[in-house]
């Protein structure tokens, strides 16, 4: 049977496990696999754009935020700084040549502080949860085998089945590495990346 939604994925996981006593845990294994994919994948399918107006020093990030791709304000691309670096700029009253930003505690901070400015955040969003039996997401549609092995890896961890954990994890690890490498190629082309000093 093809894996096309949560119900068919659950059936496939159960078939591979051959364990009736784990039926009630299969949804948890699927949720854990989804969380891992959200944390480790950075692909074009995860890119989402949100627009907001800055009304305070700190602005909340979207609930499904995983990582920044790009932050723009008034036609300028903002440069990233670590929280410590940005705080030092503020303390020393040093104005950077372009606005900078940082991310901390699911909030972002822009300096200099542009009250009322509209910012456009391109970010990597979490992979949508499989919330109903008929639900699917882009990863399940594109690579049901990866989803299956991701859920099986979580099941084998639960069962302390180290040998089978390794096999399932290796399959998932290979996909994540290849998908992220392909995404970098799409984002940057084949030209070598230039490192900016300072």
mmCIF file of N, CA and C in Angstrom, residues 57-145:
data_model
loop_
_atom_site.group_PDB
_atom_site.id
_atom_site.type_symbol
_atom_site.label_atom_id
_atom_site.label_comp_id
_atom_site.label_asym_id
_atom_site.label_seq_id
_atom_site.Cartn_x
_atom_site.Cartn_y
_atom_site.Cartn_z
ATOM 1 N N UNK A 57 11.603 46.904 20.924
ATOM 2 C CA UNK A 57 12.997 46.506 20.730
ATOM 3 C C UNK A 57 13.099 45.045 20.293
ATOM 4 N N UNK A 58 12.241 44.199 20.831
ATOM 5 C CA UNK A 58 12.226 42.783 20.496
ATOM 6 C C UNK A 58 10.914 42.452 19.799
ATOM 7 N N UNK A 59 10.977 41.640 18.764
ATOM 8 C CA UNK A 59 9.798 41.239 17.992
ATOM 9 C C UNK A 59 9.701 39.718 17.999
ATOM 10 N N UNK A 60 8.503 39.209 18.262
ATOM 11 C CA UNK A 60 8.312 37.758 18.332
ATOM 12 C C UNK A 60 8.483 37.117 16.964
ATOM 13 N N UNK A 61 9.112 35.969 16.964
ATOM 14 C CA UNK A 61 9.253 35.172 15.747
ATOM 15 C C UNK A 61 8.007 34.309 15.556
ATOM 16 N N UNK A 62 7.738 33.869 14.327
ATOM 17 C CA UNK A 62 6.599 32.959 14.116
ATOM 18 C C UNK A 62 6.757 31.682 14.938
ATOM 19 N N UNK A 63 5.651 31.103 15.339
ATOM 20 C CA UNK A 63 5.688 29.918 16.196
ATOM 21 C C UNK A 63 6.374 28.732 15.524
ATOM 22 N N UNK A 64 6.320 28.673 14.180
ATOM 23 C CA UNK A 64 6.935 27.543 13.473
ATOM 24 C C UNK A 64 8.375 27.844 13.038
ATOM 25 N N UNK A 65 8.959 28.913 13.557
ATOM 26 C CA UNK A 65 10.320 29.332 13.186
ATOM 27 C C UNK A 65 11.351 28.285 13.594
ATOM 28 N N UNK A 66 12.300 28.006 12.683
ATOM 29 C CA UNK A 66 13.430 27.149 13.003
ATOM 30 C C UNK A 66 14.766 27.846 12.775
ATOM 31 N N UNK A 67 14.895 28.645 11.709
ATOM 32 C CA UNK A 67 16.155 29.357 11.448
ATOM 33 C C UNK A 67 15.899 30.487 10.459
ATOM 34 N N UNK A 68 16.730 31.531 10.563
ATOM 35 C CA UNK A 68 16.619 32.674 9.648
ATOM 36 C C UNK A 68 17.269 32.327 8.318
ATOM 37 N N UNK A 69 16.604 32.721 7.255
ATOM 38 C CA UNK A 69 17.196 32.647 5.911
ATOM 39 C C UNK A 69 17.640 34.041 5.484
ATOM 40 N N UNK A 70 16.767 35.056 5.745
ATOM 41 C CA UNK A 70 17.043 36.424 5.318
ATOM 42 C C UNK A 70 16.120 37.360 6.080
ATOM 43 N N UNK A 71 16.638 38.538 6.462
ATOM 44 C CA UNK A 71 15.817 39.560 7.098
ATOM 45 C C UNK A 71 16.061 40.869 6.367
ATOM 46 N N UNK A 72 14.978 41.483 5.879
ATOM 47 C CA UNK A 72 15.079 42.719 5.098
ATOM 48 C C UNK A 72 14.201 43.797 5.718
ATOM 49 N N UNK A 73 14.664 45.043 5.607
ATOM 50 C CA UNK A 73 13.882 46.187 6.075
ATOM 51 C C UNK A 73 14.154 47.377 5.174
ATOM 52 N N UNK A 74 13.082 47.993 4.668
ATOM 53 C CA UNK A 74 13.203 49.172 3.807
ATOM 54 C C UNK A 74 14.180 48.948 2.656
ATOM 55 N N UNK A 75 14.132 47.781 2.054
ATOM 56 C CA UNK A 75 14.972 47.482 0.902
ATOM 57 C C UNK A 75 16.392 47.083 1.216
ATOM 58 N N UNK A 76 16.758 47.043 2.495
ATOM 59 C CA UNK A 76 18.122 46.650 2.886
ATOM 60 C C UNK A 76 18.112 45.268 3.522
ATOM 61 N N UNK A 77 19.153 44.497 3.216
ATOM 62 C CA UNK A 77 19.326 43.199 3.859
ATOM 63 C C UNK A 77 20.089 43.422 5.154
ATOM 64 N N UNK A 78 19.519 42.961 6.259
ATOM 65 C CA UNK A 78 20.157 43.140 7.555
ATOM 66 C C UNK A 78 21.200 42.050 7.771
ATOM 67 N N UNK A 79 22.276 42.407 8.449
ATOM 68 C CA UNK A 79 23.342 41.453 8.729
ATOM 69 C C UNK A 79 23.150 40.866 10.132
ATOM 70 N N UNK A 80 23.472 39.581 10.242
ATOM 71 C CA UNK A 80 23.321 38.885 11.527
ATOM 72 C C UNK A 80 24.502 39.173 12.445
ATOM 73 N N UNK A 81 24.219 39.321 13.723
ATOM 74 C CA UNK A 81 25.229 39.383 14.778
ATOM 75 C C UNK A 81 24.770 38.469 15.907
ATOM 76 N N UNK A 82 25.710 37.929 16.648
ATOM 77 C CA UNK A 82 25.338 37.139 17.814
ATOM 78 C C UNK A 82 24.702 38.079 18.839
ATOM 79 N N UNK A 83 23.916 37.559 19.780
ATOM 80 C CA UNK A 83 23.345 38.430 20.810
ATOM 81 C C UNK A 83 24.411 39.257 21.534
ATOM 82 N N UNK A 84 25.554 38.635 21.830
ATOM 83 C CA UNK A 84 26.638 39.341 22.523
ATOM 84 C C UNK A 84 27.192 40.471 21.665
ATOM 85 N N UNK A 85 27.422 40.205 20.369
ATOM 86 C CA UNK A 85 27.951 41.240 19.482
ATOM 87 C C UNK A 85 26.994 42.418 19.362
ATOM 88 N N UNK A 86 25.705 42.142 19.224
ATOM 89 C CA UNK A 86 24.739 43.226 19.084
ATOM 90 C C UNK A 86 24.651 44.038 20.376
ATOM 91 N N UNK A 87 24.685 43.366 21.521
ATOM 92 C CA UNK A 87 24.629 44.078 22.793
ATOM 93 C C UNK A 87 25.834 45.002 22.965
ATOM 94 N N UNK A 88 26.990 44.550 22.508
ATOM 95 C CA UNK A 88 28.187 45.405 22.584
ATOM 96 C C UNK A 88 28.024 46.655 21.728
ATOM 97 N N UNK A 89 27.432 46.509 20.530
ATOM 98 C CA UNK A 89 27.173 47.671 19.674
ATOM 99 C C UNK A 89 26.270 48.671 20.383
ATOM 100 N N UNK A 90 25.213 48.151 21.019
ATOM 101 C CA UNK A 90 24.269 49.017 21.732
ATOM 102 C C UNK A 90 24.967 49.716 22.895
ATOM 103 N N UNK A 91 25.706 48.959 23.687
ATOM 104 C CA UNK A 91 26.384 49.530 24.859
ATOM 105 C C UNK A 91 27.402 50.597 24.468
ATOM 106 N N UNK A 92 28.119 50.361 23.369
ATOM 107 C CA UNK A 92 29.149 51.316 22.923
ATOM 108 C C UNK A 92 28.575 52.416 22.029
ATOM 109 N N UNK A 93 27.239 52.350 21.804
ATOM 110 C CA UNK A 93 26.570 53.320 20.924
ATOM 111 C C UNK A 93 27.239 53.389 19.549
ATOM 112 N N UNK A 94 27.660 52.224 19.065
ATOM 113 C CA UNK A 94 28.293 52.115 17.755
ATOM 114 C C UNK A 94 27.220 51.831 16.714
ATOM 115 N N UNK A 95 27.137 52.664 15.692
ATOM 116 C CA UNK A 95 26.141 52.450 14.635
ATOM 117 C C UNK A 95 26.806 51.698 13.480
ATOM 118 N N UNK A 96 26.335 50.497 13.190
ATOM 119 C CA UNK A 96 26.906 49.728 12.067
ATOM 120 C C UNK A 96 26.563 50.389 10.734
ATOM 121 N N UNK A 97 27.346 50.039 9.687
ATOM 122 C CA UNK A 97 27.113 50.653 8.370
ATOM 123 C C UNK A 97 25.783 50.225 7.752
ATOM 124 N N UNK A 98 25.272 49.055 8.146
ATOM 125 C CA UNK A 98 23.914 48.635 7.762
ATOM 126 C C UNK A 98 23.238 48.118 9.036
ATOM 127 N N UNK A 99 21.905 48.146 9.088
ATOM 128 C CA UNK A 99 21.233 47.599 10.273
ATOM 129 C C UNK A 99 21.613 46.129 10.495
ATOM 130 N N UNK A 100 21.666 45.733 11.744
ATOM 131 C CA UNK A 100 22.014 44.354 12.092
ATOM 132 C C UNK A 100 20.899 43.773 12.954
ATOM 133 N N UNK A 101 20.908 42.462 13.074
ATOM 134 C CA UNK A 101 19.877 41.820 13.892
ATOM 135 C C UNK A 101 20.469 40.620 14.606
ATOM 136 N N UNK A 102 19.752 40.179 15.624
ATOM 137 C CA UNK A 102 20.096 38.947 16.301
ATOM 138 C C UNK A 102 18.814 38.199 16.639
ATOM 139 N N UNK A 103 18.956 36.936 17.023
ATOM 140 C CA UNK A 103 17.823 36.092 17.397
ATOM 141 C C UNK A 103 18.121 35.477 18.748
ATOM 142 N N UNK A 104 17.134 35.561 19.640
ATOM 143 C CA UNK A 104 17.305 34.988 20.971
ATOM 144 C C UNK A 104 15.934 34.726 21.582
ATOM 145 N N UNK A 105 15.763 33.553 22.176
ATOM 146 C CA UNK A 105 14.518 33.217 22.886
ATOM 147 C C UNK A 105 13.271 33.438 22.030
ATOM 148 N N UNK A 106 13.312 32.985 20.777
ATOM 149 C CA UNK A 106 12.180 33.104 19.850
ATOM 150 C C UNK A 106 11.758 34.556 19.620
ATOM 151 N N UNK A 107 12.733 35.466 19.681
ATOM 152 C CA UNK A 107 12.520 36.883 19.391
ATOM 153 C C UNK A 107 13.678 37.341 18.508
ATOM 154 N N UNK A 108 13.440 38.389 17.693
ATOM 155 C CA UNK A 108 14.560 38.996 16.996
ATOM 156 C C UNK A 108 14.643 40.469 17.359
ATOM 157 N N UNK A 109 15.849 41.004 17.292
ATOM 158 C CA UNK A 109 16.149 42.374 17.685
ATOM 159 C C UNK A 109 16.917 43.034 16.552
ATOM 160 N N UNK A 110 16.484 44.221 16.160
ATOM 161 C CA UNK A 110 17.156 44.958 15.091
ATOM 162 C C UNK A 110 17.827 46.186 15.688
ATOM 163 N N UNK A 111 19.034 46.499 15.226
ATOM 164 C CA UNK A 111 19.770 47.686 15.675
ATOM 165 C C UNK A 111 20.445 48.332 14.468
ATOM 166 N N UNK A 112 20.344 49.657 14.316
ATOM 167 C CA UNK A 112 19.574 50.575 15.158
ATOM 168 C C UNK A 112 18.092 50.238 15.134
ATOM 169 N N UNK A 113 17.407 50.609 16.198
ATOM 170 C CA UNK A 113 16.022 50.239 16.441
ATOM 171 C C UNK A 113 15.082 51.052 15.550
ATOM 172 N N UNK A 114 14.557 50.455 14.467
ATOM 173 C CA UNK A 114 13.757 51.217 13.494
ATOM 174 C C UNK A 114 12.257 51.166 13.783
ATOM 175 N N UNK A 115 11.798 51.900 14.783
ATOM 176 C CA UNK A 115 10.383 51.865 15.156
ATOM 177 C C UNK A 115 9.496 52.146 13.949
ATOM 178 N N UNK A 116 8.490 51.312 13.771
ATOM 179 C CA UNK A 116 7.541 51.510 12.683
ATOM 180 C C UNK A 116 7.982 50.947 11.350
ATOM 181 N N UNK A 117 9.219 50.447 11.268
ATOM 182 C CA UNK A 117 9.691 49.876 10.005
ATOM 183 C C UNK A 117 9.037 48.517 9.753
ATOM 184 N N UNK A 118 8.773 48.257 8.489
ATOM 185 C CA UNK A 118 8.242 46.958 8.097
ATOM 186 C C UNK A 118 9.424 46.056 7.747
ATOM 187 N N UNK A 119 9.460 44.887 8.337
ATOM 188 C CA UNK A 119 10.525 43.929 8.040
ATOM 189 C C UNK A 119 9.926 42.690 7.405
ATOM 190 N N UNK A 120 10.686 42.108 6.495
ATOM 191 C CA UNK A 120 10.283 40.863 5.840
ATOM 192 C C UNK A 120 11.268 39.784 6.235
ATOM 193 N N UNK A 121 10.758 38.790 6.910
ATOM 194 C CA UNK A 121 11.578 37.685 7.412
ATOM 195 C C UNK A 121 11.355 36.457 6.549
ATOM 196 N N UNK A 122 12.431 35.996 5.913
ATOM 197 C CA UNK A 122 12.390 34.708 5.222
ATOM 198 C C UNK A 122 13.043 33.707 6.163
ATOM 199 N N UNK A 123 12.314 32.666 6.507
ATOM 200 C CA UNK A 123 12.824 31.734 7.516
ATOM 201 C C UNK A 123 12.480 30.297 7.153
ATOM 202 N N UNK A 124 13.192 29.389 7.821
ATOM 203 C CA UNK A 124 12.895 27.974 7.676
ATOM 204 C C UNK A 124 11.828 27.620 8.712
ATOM 205 N N UNK A 125 10.681 27.153 8.245
ATOM 206 C CA UNK A 125 9.570 26.795 9.127
ATOM 207 C C UNK A 125 9.621 25.306 9.471
ATOM 208 N N UNK A 126 9.093 24.990 10.629
ATOM 209 C CA UNK A 126 8.974 23.587 11.023
ATOM 210 C C UNK A 126 8.113 22.842 10.000
ATOM 211 N N UNK A 127 8.408 21.581 9.827
ATOM 212 C CA UNK A 127 7.607 20.754 8.927
ATOM 213 C C UNK A 127 6.232 20.557 9.561
ATOM 214 N N UNK A 128 5.159 20.824 8.824
ATOM 215 C CA UNK A 128 3.808 20.708 9.406
ATOM 216 C C UNK A 128 3.567 19.314 9.988
ATOM 217 N N UNK A 129 2.956 19.304 11.169
ATOM 218 C CA UNK A 129 2.639 18.036 11.823
ATOM 219 C C UNK A 129 1.580 17.276 11.037
ATOM 220 N N UNK A 130 1.635 15.966 11.156
ATOM 221 C CA UNK A 130 0.597 15.113 10.567
ATOM 222 C C UNK A 130 -0.492 14.982 11.624
ATOM 223 N N UNK A 131 -1.477 15.866 11.562
ATOM 224 C CA UNK A 131 -2.431 16.009 12.661
ATOM 225 C C UNK A 131 -3.699 15.173 12.527
ATOM 226 N N UNK A 132 -3.966 14.673 11.359
ATOM 227 C CA UNK A 132 -5.164 13.843 11.157
ATOM 228 C C UNK A 132 -4.795 12.669 10.256
ATOM 229 N N UNK A 133 -5.607 11.627 10.282
ATOM 230 C CA UNK A 133 -5.290 10.437 9.492
ATOM 231 C C UNK A 133 -5.123 10.757 8.016
ATOM 232 N N UNK A 134 -5.893 11.712 7.512
ATOM 233 C CA UNK A 134 -5.826 12.041 6.085
ATOM 234 C C UNK A 134 -4.748 13.071 5.762
ATOM 235 N N UNK A 135 -4.062 13.584 6.790
ATOM 236 C CA UNK A 135 -3.118 14.674 6.548
ATOM 237 C C UNK A 135 -1.785 14.168 6.003
ATOM 238 N N UNK A 136 -1.154 15.049 5.242
ATOM 239 C CA UNK A 136 0.181 14.803 4.701
ATOM 240 C C UNK A 136 0.914 16.135 4.729
ATOM 241 N N UNK A 137 2.207 16.103 4.524
ATOM 242 C CA UNK A 137 2.986 17.324 4.367
ATOM 243 C C UNK A 137 3.938 17.108 3.201
ATOM 244 N N UNK A 138 4.705 18.137 2.872
ATOM 245 C CA UNK A 138 5.532 18.035 1.673
ATOM 246 C C UNK A 138 6.559 16.908 1.773
ATOM 247 N N UNK A 139 7.100 16.651 2.957
ATOM 248 C CA UNK A 139 8.125 15.610 3.080
ATOM 249 C C UNK A 139 7.519 14.218 2.920
ATOM 250 N N UNK A 140 6.374 13.990 3.528
ATOM 251 C CA UNK A 140 5.725 12.685 3.384
ATOM 252 C C UNK A 140 5.345 12.437 1.931
ATOM 253 N N UNK A 141 4.878 13.484 1.244
ATOM 254 C CA UNK A 141 4.501 13.354 -0.163
ATOM 255 C C UNK A 141 5.720 13.083 -1.035
ATOM 256 N N UNK A 142 6.825 13.789 -0.744
ATOM 257 C CA UNK A 142 8.027 13.694 -1.569
ATOM 258 C C UNK A 142 8.857 12.447 -1.261
ATOM 259 N N UNK A 143 9.006 12.137 0.031
ATOM 260 C CA UNK A 143 9.870 11.019 0.432
ATOM 261 C C UNK A 143 9.236 10.193 1.551
ATOM 262 N N UNK A 144 8.198 9.397 1.243
ATOM 263 C CA UNK A 144 7.567 8.582 2.284
ATOM 264 C C UNK A 144 8.532 7.580 2.912
ATOM 265 N N UNK A 145 9.533 7.135 2.143
ATOM 266 C CA UNK A 145 10.506 6.189 2.690
ATOM 267 C C UNK A 145 11.311 6.818 3.822
#
